[in-house]
Amino acid sequence: MLRGLASPRRTATASLGLVLALGFTSFAAASASGATPKRVAGCATIAESSIGPAVVTLQKLVRTTADGEFGPMTKTAVAKWQKRHKIAATGVVDAATWAAMPDAIAQTACAQQVHGAGVGVTCAHLRVGSTGAAVAVLQKAVAADVDGEFGPMTETAVKAAQTKAKLTASGIVGPATWAAFALTGTPACMAAAVAPAPTPTPDKPKLTKAQREHAKAVKAISDQVSKLAAALLDKTDARADNIAARAFAFAKRQTGKPYRWGGTGPKSYDCSGLVMTSYVHAGLTLPRVAADQYGAGQPVPLDQAEQGDLLFYASDLTRPSTIYHVVIYAGVGKVLDAPYTGAFVGTRPLWTANLLPVAVRPVGQLVLPVKRGATGWTVTQLQQELNRHHNTLTVDGGYGPDTVAAVKAWKQTHGLHPTAVVGRQVWLTFG
C-alpha cells in the first residue's frame, strides 16, 4: 500500500509518484546506455513485456484478458485483431495499429501510463500539420478542440500552455512540453522528463549546506542500490524458506486481481494489503502499513534478497518513514506486487528508482522450534495464529499453560503428536 491508510488524497499523490517512477525506469537505463528517444509523429510502439494501464485498454480492444501485462496471449490477440483489420499481423501495437483503432480507444491508450522492455523509446514531436492520436492527446491536455489535427488553433493553445509552464512558447511539442502536461511515461512520450534549464537570477536562493548534504546522501544510496541490484540480478537462485514460500505462493495465486486502495482481499489488494494477507496464510501477522512492514522482519542487504523477502520504495531514500510502496521479491530479478490504481497483481521486472538498499525477511525473526517457557516475537506470532483458529489467548509473548493447551489441541486435531513443541512441520499447518 502507498504510505499506509493516511488519506485518499495523499495516497493518490504517492500512487502517481509510483506510476511515474515505473514509467521512467527503463528510459533512465536507456539514457545510461546512450540510447536517445526517437522522434516520432505518433504514439510509441507497445509489444510483449510491456505493462500498465495502457496495456489494459489495448487488451480490452483485442478481447483478451485485461490484466495489464502484455504477454504471449496478448501478442496473439493483437495479431488476430490486426489480421481482421487487414494490417500486418505483427502482434506489435505499431503505427498502423494505432491508426486502425477507434479514435476514442487510441486517444485513451496513448495518454495512459505504460512501461517495460516492450515499449518503444520514442517521443512524439508535434507541430502544425501533425495528425493522429498523439495530437488528440495533446489537444485534450491544452483544452483545444479534439480532432486529431494540429492546426493554428491548437498551436495557439500549445503556446499559451508552454508560457504558463515557463517553457519557450514555440508551439512545437517535445519532451519538455509533454512533461509539463504530466504525460511522460505514456505512449505519447516515452522518454525521461526534460526540464528547461534554470535561468540564474540574483535573488534565486542557493542550496543550504543541509540540502547539499542531503542530495549527496541520496546519491550515495542510489549508487549503492544500483550496485546491489546488479549483484542480485546476477544470481539465478530463487530459493526460499518454506514458510516464506507459502506466503509467496498465496500472493502468486492472486495474480490478475485489481489494485484497490485499502484492499486486503480476496477480490482486490493494495500493496501492503497483499503482503499482509499473504503472510497471514503462512502463519505470520505483519503490520498493515508498508512503512511499518519495513520493521517487521530481519533486514538483509538487497543483494542477498530471497524469494518471499520484502523490498521497499521511499520518496526520500534517507528516511524510511517516507516509504510508499512494498513488493515481494519473486527471485531471479522479478518482484510480485499490487502496483497502483488501474493495474493488477502480477510479477514484473525489479525496478530500482526510489528502491531502498535493504530487504526485509519476515521469517528471519521466527525462532523454531519454540517450547514451553519461551518468550518473545515467535511466541507472539504463535498466539496470534492460534487465536485466528478460534482460541482466545492473551497475546503476551509468554509460552504459558494456556498456550501449551492450545498448541496440544491444535496438534491433536491435525494428527500430530500432542506435545508443546512447535517446529516447522507444525507451523506449516497454520495459515
Coordinates of C-alpha atoms in Angstrom, one line a residue:
M1 CA 0.0 0.0 0.0
L2 CA 1.2 3.6 -0.7
R3 CA 2.2 5.3 2.5
G4 CA -0.4 3.4 4.5
L5 CA -4.0 4.5 5.0
A6 CA -3.4 8.1 5.8
S7 CA -5.8 9.7 3.3
P8 CA -7.1 9.0 -0.2
R9 CA -5.6 12.3 -1.5
R10 CA -2.1 11.6 -0.1
T11 CA -2.3 8.1 -1.4
A12 CA -3.4 9.2 -4.8
T13 CA -0.4 11.5 -5.0
A14 CA 2.0 8.7 -3.9
S15 CA 0.4 6.4 -6.4
L16 CA 1.1 8.9 -9.2
G17 CA 4.7 9.1 -8.0
L18 CA 5.0 5.3 -8.3
V19 CA 3.4 5.3 -11.7
L20 CA 5.9 7.9 -12.9
A21 CA 8.8 6.1 -11.3
L22 CA 7.8 2.9 -13.1
G23 CA 7.4 4.8 -16.3
F24 CA 10.8 6.5 -16.1
T25 CA 12.8 3.4 -15.1
S26 CA 13.5 1.8 -18.4
F27 CA 14.3 5.1 -20.0
A28 CA 16.8 6.1 -17.4
A29 CA 18.5 2.8 -18.2
A30 CA 18.3 3.6 -21.9
S31 CA 19.8 7.0 -21.4
A32 CA 22.7 5.5 -19.4
S33 CA 23.4 3.2 -22.3
G34 CA 23.5 6.1 -24.7
A35 CA 20.0 5.5 -26.3
T36 CA 18.2 8.6 -27.4
P37 CA 14.4 8.7 -27.6
K38 CA 13.4 8.6 -31.3
R39 CA 11.4 11.4 -32.6
V40 CA 8.1 10.2 -34.0
A41 CA 4.8 11.7 -35.0
G42 CA 2.6 9.3 -33.2
C43 CA 2.3 7.0 -30.1
A44 CA 5.0 4.7 -29.1
T45 CA 5.0 1.0 -30.2
I46 CA 3.9 -1.4 -27.5
A47 CA 4.9 -5.0 -27.6
E48 CA 5.4 -8.1 -25.4
S49 CA 6.9 -7.3 -22.0
S50 CA 5.0 -4.0 -21.6
I51 CA 2.9 -3.4 -18.6
G52 CA 0.5 -0.8 -17.3
P53 CA -3.0 0.8 -17.8
A54 CA -2.4 1.5 -21.5
V55 CA -2.0 -2.3 -21.9
V56 CA -5.3 -2.8 -20.2
T57 CA -7.1 -0.5 -22.7
L58 CA -5.4 -2.3 -25.6
Q59 CA -6.3 -5.7 -24.2
K60 CA -9.9 -4.8 -24.0
L61 CA -9.8 -3.7 -27.6
V62 CA -8.4 -7.0 -28.8
R63 CA -10.7 -9.0 -26.5
T64 CA -8.1 -10.8 -24.3
T65 CA -7.7 -10.9 -20.5
A66 CA -7.2 -7.3 -19.3
D67 CA -4.5 -7.9 -16.7
G68 CA -2.2 -5.1 -17.8
E69 CA 0.6 -7.4 -18.8
F70 CA 1.5 -7.7 -22.5
G71 CA 2.4 -11.4 -22.7
P72 CA 2.2 -14.1 -25.4
M73 CA -1.6 -14.3 -25.2
T74 CA -1.9 -10.6 -25.7
K75 CA 0.5 -10.8 -28.7
T76 CA -1.6 -13.5 -30.3
A77 CA -4.8 -11.5 -29.7
V78 CA -3.2 -8.3 -31.2
A79 CA -2.1 -10.3 -34.3
K80 CA -5.6 -11.7 -34.8
W81 CA -7.1 -8.2 -34.4
Q82 CA -4.6 -6.8 -37.0
K83 CA -5.4 -9.6 -39.4
R84 CA -9.2 -8.8 -39.1
H85 CA -8.4 -5.2 -39.9
K86 CA -6.2 -6.0 -42.9
I87 CA -2.9 -4.8 -41.5
A88 CA 0.4 -6.7 -40.9
A89 CA -0.2 -9.2 -38.2
T90 CA 2.9 -8.5 -36.2
G91 CA 1.4 -8.8 -32.7
V92 CA 3.0 -5.4 -32.0
V93 CA 0.9 -2.3 -31.5
D94 CA 2.7 -0.2 -34.2
A95 CA 1.9 2.9 -36.1
A96 CA -0.5 1.1 -38.4
T97 CA -2.3 -0.5 -35.5
W98 CA -2.7 2.9 -33.7
A99 CA -4.2 4.3 -36.9
A100 CA -6.7 1.5 -37.3
M101 CA -8.0 1.8 -33.8
P102 CA -11.2 3.6 -33.0
D103 CA -10.3 7.2 -32.2
A104 CA -11.5 7.1 -28.6
I105 CA -9.6 4.0 -27.7
A106 CA -6.4 5.2 -29.4
Q107 CA -6.6 8.5 -27.5
T108 CA -7.2 6.8 -24.2
A109 CA -4.4 4.3 -24.5
C110 CA -1.9 6.9 -25.8
A111 CA -2.5 9.0 -22.7
Q112 CA -2.1 6.2 -20.1
Q113 CA 0.9 5.1 -18.2
V114 CA 2.9 2.1 -19.6
H115 CA 6.4 0.8 -19.0
G116 CA 8.7 -2.2 -19.7
A117 CA 11.1 -3.6 -22.2
G118 CA 8.4 -3.8 -24.9
V119 CA 7.7 -0.1 -25.1
G120 CA 9.5 1.9 -27.9
V121 CA 11.8 4.6 -26.5
T122 CA 10.1 7.3 -28.6
C123 CA 8.6 10.7 -28.0
A124 CA 6.1 12.4 -30.3
H125 CA 7.4 15.7 -31.7
L126 CA 4.3 17.6 -32.9
R127 CA 3.8 20.8 -34.8
V128 CA 1.3 22.4 -37.2
G129 CA 0.4 19.7 -39.8
S130 CA 0.8 16.7 -37.5
T131 CA -2.2 14.4 -37.2
G132 CA -3.2 11.3 -35.2
A133 CA -3.9 10.0 -31.7
A134 CA -0.9 11.8 -30.1
V135 CA -2.3 15.1 -31.4
A136 CA -5.7 14.3 -29.9
V137 CA -3.9 13.6 -26.5
L138 CA -2.1 16.9 -26.8
Q139 CA -5.3 18.8 -27.7
K140 CA -7.1 17.4 -24.7
A141 CA -4.2 18.5 -22.4
V142 CA -4.3 22.1 -23.7
A143 CA -8.1 22.2 -23.8
A144 CA -8.3 22.6 -27.5
D145 CA -10.9 21.1 -29.8
V146 CA -10.0 17.4 -30.1
D147 CA -10.0 16.4 -33.7
G148 CA -6.5 14.9 -34.1
E149 CA -5.3 17.6 -36.5
F150 CA -2.7 20.1 -35.3
G151 CA -3.9 23.4 -36.8
P152 CA -3.4 27.1 -35.9
M153 CA -5.9 27.0 -33.0
T154 CA -4.1 24.1 -31.5
E155 CA -0.8 25.9 -31.9
T156 CA -2.2 28.9 -30.1
A157 CA -3.4 26.7 -27.2
V158 CA 0.0 25.0 -27.1
K159 CA 1.9 28.3 -26.9
A160 CA -0.3 29.5 -24.1
A161 CA 0.3 26.3 -22.2
Q162 CA 4.0 26.5 -22.8
T163 CA 4.1 30.1 -21.5
K164 CA 2.2 29.1 -18.4
A165 CA 4.7 26.2 -17.8
K166 CA 7.6 28.7 -18.2
L167 CA 8.8 27.0 -21.4
T168 CA 9.7 28.6 -24.7
A169 CA 6.4 29.3 -26.5
S170 CA 7.4 27.7 -29.7
G171 CA 4.2 25.9 -30.5
I172 CA 6.3 22.8 -31.1
V173 CA 5.8 19.9 -28.7
G174 CA 8.6 17.7 -27.5
P175 CA 9.7 16.0 -24.2
A176 CA 9.7 19.2 -22.1
T177 CA 6.1 20.1 -23.1
W178 CA 4.9 16.5 -22.6
A179 CA 6.5 16.6 -19.1
A180 CA 4.7 19.8 -18.3
F181 CA 1.4 18.1 -19.0
A182 CA 2.4 15.1 -16.8
L183 CA 2.2 12.8 -19.8
T184 CA 5.8 11.5 -19.7
G185 CA 5.7 7.7 -19.3
T186 CA 2.8 7.4 -21.7
P187 CA 2.9 6.3 -25.4
A188 CA 2.8 10.0 -26.2
C189 CA 6.3 10.4 -24.8
M190 CA 8.3 7.5 -23.6
A191 CA 11.4 9.5 -22.5
A192 CA 12.8 10.9 -19.3
A193 CA 11.3 14.3 -18.5
V194 CA 13.3 17.2 -19.9
A195 CA 13.1 20.3 -17.7
P196 CA 14.1 23.7 -19.0
A197 CA 17.5 24.9 -17.9
P198 CA 17.1 27.2 -14.9
T199 CA 17.9 30.8 -15.5
P200 CA 20.1 32.2 -12.8
T201 CA 18.7 35.2 -11.0
P202 CA 20.3 37.4 -8.3
D203 CA 17.6 36.6 -5.8
K204 CA 17.5 32.8 -6.5
P205 CA 18.1 31.0 -3.2
K206 CA 21.1 28.8 -3.1
L207 CA 21.0 25.3 -1.6
T208 CA 21.8 25.3 2.1
K209 CA 24.6 23.1 3.5
A210 CA 22.0 20.7 4.8
Q211 CA 20.3 20.5 1.4
R212 CA 23.6 19.8 -0.3
E213 CA 24.5 17.1 2.2
H214 CA 21.0 15.5 1.8
A215 CA 21.4 15.5 -2.0
K216 CA 24.8 13.9 -1.6
A217 CA 23.4 11.2 0.8
V218 CA 20.6 10.4 -1.6
K219 CA 23.0 10.0 -4.5
A220 CA 25.3 7.7 -2.4
I221 CA 22.3 5.5 -1.5
S222 CA 21.1 5.4 -5.2
D223 CA 24.6 4.3 -6.3
Q224 CA 24.7 1.6 -3.6
V225 CA 21.3 0.3 -4.7
S226 CA 22.5 0.2 -8.3
K227 CA 25.4 -2.0 -7.3
L228 CA 23.4 -4.2 -5.0
A229 CA 20.7 -4.7 -7.6
A230 CA 23.2 -5.6 -10.3
A231 CA 24.7 -8.2 -8.0
L232 CA 21.2 -9.5 -7.2
L233 CA 20.4 -9.9 -10.9
D234 CA 23.5 -12.0 -11.4
K235 CA 22.0 -14.6 -9.1
T236 CA 19.9 -17.4 -10.5
D237 CA 19.0 -19.0 -7.2
A238 CA 15.4 -18.4 -6.3
R239 CA 15.4 -20.5 -3.1
A240 CA 13.1 -19.5 -0.2
D241 CA 12.4 -20.6 3.3
N242 CA 9.5 -23.0 3.2
I243 CA 7.3 -20.7 5.3
A244 CA 8.2 -17.7 3.1
A245 CA 7.5 -19.9 0.1
R246 CA 3.9 -20.4 1.4
A247 CA 3.4 -16.7 1.6
F248 CA 4.8 -16.2 -1.9
A249 CA 2.6 -19.0 -3.3
F250 CA -0.5 -17.3 -1.9
A251 CA 0.5 -13.9 -3.4
K252 CA 1.2 -15.6 -6.7
R253 CA -2.3 -17.0 -6.8
Q254 CA -3.7 -13.5 -6.6
T255 CA -2.3 -12.6 -10.0
G256 CA -4.7 -10.7 -12.1
K257 CA -6.8 -9.3 -9.3
P258 CA -7.1 -5.5 -9.4
Y259 CA -5.4 -2.9 -7.2
R260 CA -7.7 -1.1 -4.8
W261 CA -6.6 1.4 -2.2
G262 CA -7.3 -0.3 1.2
G263 CA -7.8 -3.7 -0.3
T264 CA -6.8 -6.8 1.7
G265 CA -8.5 -9.4 -0.5
P266 CA -10.0 -11.6 -1.5
K267 CA -11.1 -9.7 -4.6
S268 CA -8.6 -6.8 -4.6
Y269 CA -5.5 -5.6 -2.9
D270 CA -3.2 -2.6 -2.3
C271 CA 0.5 -3.3 -2.0
S272 CA 0.7 -3.7 1.8
G273 CA -2.6 -5.5 1.9
L274 CA -1.3 -8.1 -0.5
V275 CA 1.8 -8.6 1.7
M276 CA -0.1 -8.7 5.0
T277 CA -2.7 -11.2 3.7
S278 CA -0.1 -13.4 2.0
Y279 CA 1.9 -13.7 5.3
V280 CA -1.2 -14.5 7.2
H281 CA -1.5 -17.5 5.0
A282 CA 1.9 -18.5 6.2
G283 CA 1.0 -18.1 9.9
L284 CA 2.7 -14.7 10.4
T285 CA 1.0 -11.4 11.4
L286 CA 2.5 -8.3 9.8
P287 CA 1.6 -4.7 10.2
R288 CA -1.0 -3.2 7.8
V289 CA 1.0 -0.3 6.5
A290 CA 4.0 -0.5 4.2
A291 CA 6.3 1.8 6.3
D292 CA 5.5 -0.4 9.4
Q293 CA 6.2 -3.6 7.4
Y294 CA 9.7 -2.3 6.9
G295 CA 10.4 -3.0 10.6
A296 CA 8.6 -6.4 10.6
G297 CA 11.5 -8.8 9.9
Q298 CA 15.2 -9.4 9.6
P299 CA 16.9 -6.7 7.5
V300 CA 19.4 -8.1 4.9
P301 CA 21.4 -6.3 2.1
L302 CA 19.5 -6.0 -1.1
D303 CA 21.9 -8.3 -3.0
Q304 CA 21.0 -11.1 -0.5
A305 CA 17.3 -11.0 -1.1
E306 CA 15.5 -14.3 -1.4
Q307 CA 12.0 -15.2 -2.7
G308 CA 9.4 -14.0 -0.2
D309 CA 11.5 -11.1 1.2
L310 CA 10.0 -7.6 1.1
L311 CA 11.5 -4.7 -0.9
F312 CA 10.6 -1.1 -0.2
Y313 CA 10.4 2.2 -2.2
A314 CA 10.6 5.6 -0.5
S315 CA 10.2 9.2 -1.7
D316 CA 13.3 10.1 0.4
L317 CA 15.9 7.4 0.4
T318 CA 17.4 8.8 3.6
R319 CA 14.1 8.5 5.5
P320 CA 12.3 5.1 5.7
S321 CA 9.3 6.9 7.1
T322 CA 8.6 8.1 3.6
I323 CA 8.1 4.5 2.3
Y324 CA 5.2 4.5 -0.2
H325 CA 5.3 1.0 -1.8
V326 CA 6.2 -2.6 -0.9
V327 CA 6.8 -5.6 -3.2
I328 CA 7.5 -9.2 -2.6
Y329 CA 10.8 -10.5 -4.2
A330 CA 10.0 -13.3 -6.6
G331 CA 13.6 -14.3 -7.3
V332 CA 15.7 -14.0 -10.4
G333 CA 15.3 -10.3 -10.7
K334 CA 11.5 -10.1 -10.5
V335 CA 9.0 -8.8 -8.0
L336 CA 5.4 -9.5 -7.2
D337 CA 3.1 -6.7 -6.2
A338 CA -0.2 -4.8 -6.4
P339 CA 1.2 -1.6 -8.0
Y340 CA -1.3 1.2 -8.5
T341 CA -4.9 2.1 -9.4
G342 CA -5.8 0.7 -12.8
A343 CA -3.2 -2.1 -12.6
F344 CA -3.4 -5.7 -11.4
V345 CA -1.5 -8.0 -9.0
G346 CA 1.4 -9.6 -11.0
T347 CA 5.0 -10.4 -11.4
R348 CA 7.3 -7.8 -13.1
P349 CA 11.0 -7.0 -13.5
L350 CA 12.6 -5.3 -10.5
W351 CA 13.0 -1.6 -10.9
T352 CA 15.4 0.5 -8.8
A353 CA 14.1 4.1 -8.9
N354 CA 13.5 5.0 -5.2
L355 CA 14.4 1.5 -4.0
L356 CA 15.9 1.2 -0.6
P357 CA 19.1 -0.9 -0.3
V358 CA 17.7 -3.2 2.4
A359 CA 15.4 -6.2 2.0
V360 CA 13.2 -7.3 4.9
R361 CA 12.8 -11.0 5.7
P362 CA 9.7 -11.6 7.8
V363 CA 10.6 -15.2 8.6
G364 CA 14.0 -14.1 9.8
Q365 CA 12.8 -13.4 13.3
L366 CA 11.0 -16.7 13.6
V367 CA 12.9 -18.9 16.0
L368 CA 11.8 -22.6 15.7
P369 CA 11.3 -24.9 17.4
V370 CA 9.7 -23.0 20.2
K371 CA 8.9 -24.7 23.5
R372 CA 7.1 -24.2 26.8
G373 CA 8.6 -21.3 28.8
A374 CA 9.8 -19.4 25.7
T375 CA 9.1 -15.7 25.3
G376 CA 9.4 -13.1 22.5
W377 CA 8.3 -12.4 19.0
T378 CA 7.9 -16.1 17.9
V379 CA 5.6 -16.8 20.8
T380 CA 3.5 -13.7 20.0
Q381 CA 3.2 -14.9 16.4
L382 CA 2.2 -18.3 17.6
Q383 CA -0.5 -16.9 19.9
Q384 CA -1.9 -14.6 17.2
E385 CA -2.1 -17.6 14.8
L386 CA -3.8 -19.8 17.3
N387 CA -6.3 -17.0 18.0
R388 CA -7.2 -16.9 14.3
H389 CA -8.2 -20.5 14.7
H390 CA -10.8 -19.9 17.4
N391 CA -8.7 -19.6 20.5
T392 CA -8.8 -16.7 22.9
L393 CA -5.3 -16.5 24.2
T394 CA -3.8 -13.4 25.8
V395 CA -1.1 -12.2 23.3
D396 CA 1.7 -11.5 25.7
G397 CA 4.6 -13.3 24.1
G398 CA 4.9 -15.8 27.0
Y399 CA 4.6 -19.5 26.3
G400 CA 2.5 -20.4 29.4
P401 CA -0.1 -23.0 30.3
D402 CA -2.9 -21.6 28.1
T403 CA -0.7 -21.5 25.1
V404 CA 0.6 -25.0 25.8
A405 CA -3.0 -26.3 25.9
A406 CA -3.9 -24.6 22.7
V407 CA -0.9 -26.0 20.9
K408 CA -1.6 -29.5 22.1
A409 CA -5.2 -29.3 21.0
W410 CA -4.2 -28.0 17.6
K411 CA -1.6 -30.7 17.0
Q412 CA -4.0 -33.4 18.1
T413 CA -6.6 -32.1 15.6
H414 CA -4.1 -32.3 12.8
G415 CA -2.9 -35.8 13.6
L416 CA 0.4 -34.7 15.2
H417 CA 1.9 -35.9 18.5
P418 CA 0.4 -33.5 21.1
T419 CA 3.5 -32.1 22.7
A420 CA 4.1 -28.4 23.4
V421 CA 7.0 -28.2 20.9
V422 CA 6.2 -26.2 17.7
G423 CA 8.6 -26.7 14.8
R424 CA 8.4 -26.0 11.1
Q425 CA 6.2 -29.0 10.4
V426 CA 3.6 -27.7 12.9
W427 CA 4.0 -24.1 11.6
L428 CA 3.3 -25.2 8.1
T429 CA -0.2 -26.5 9.2
F430 CA -1.1 -22.9 10.1
G431 CA -2.4 -20.3 7.7

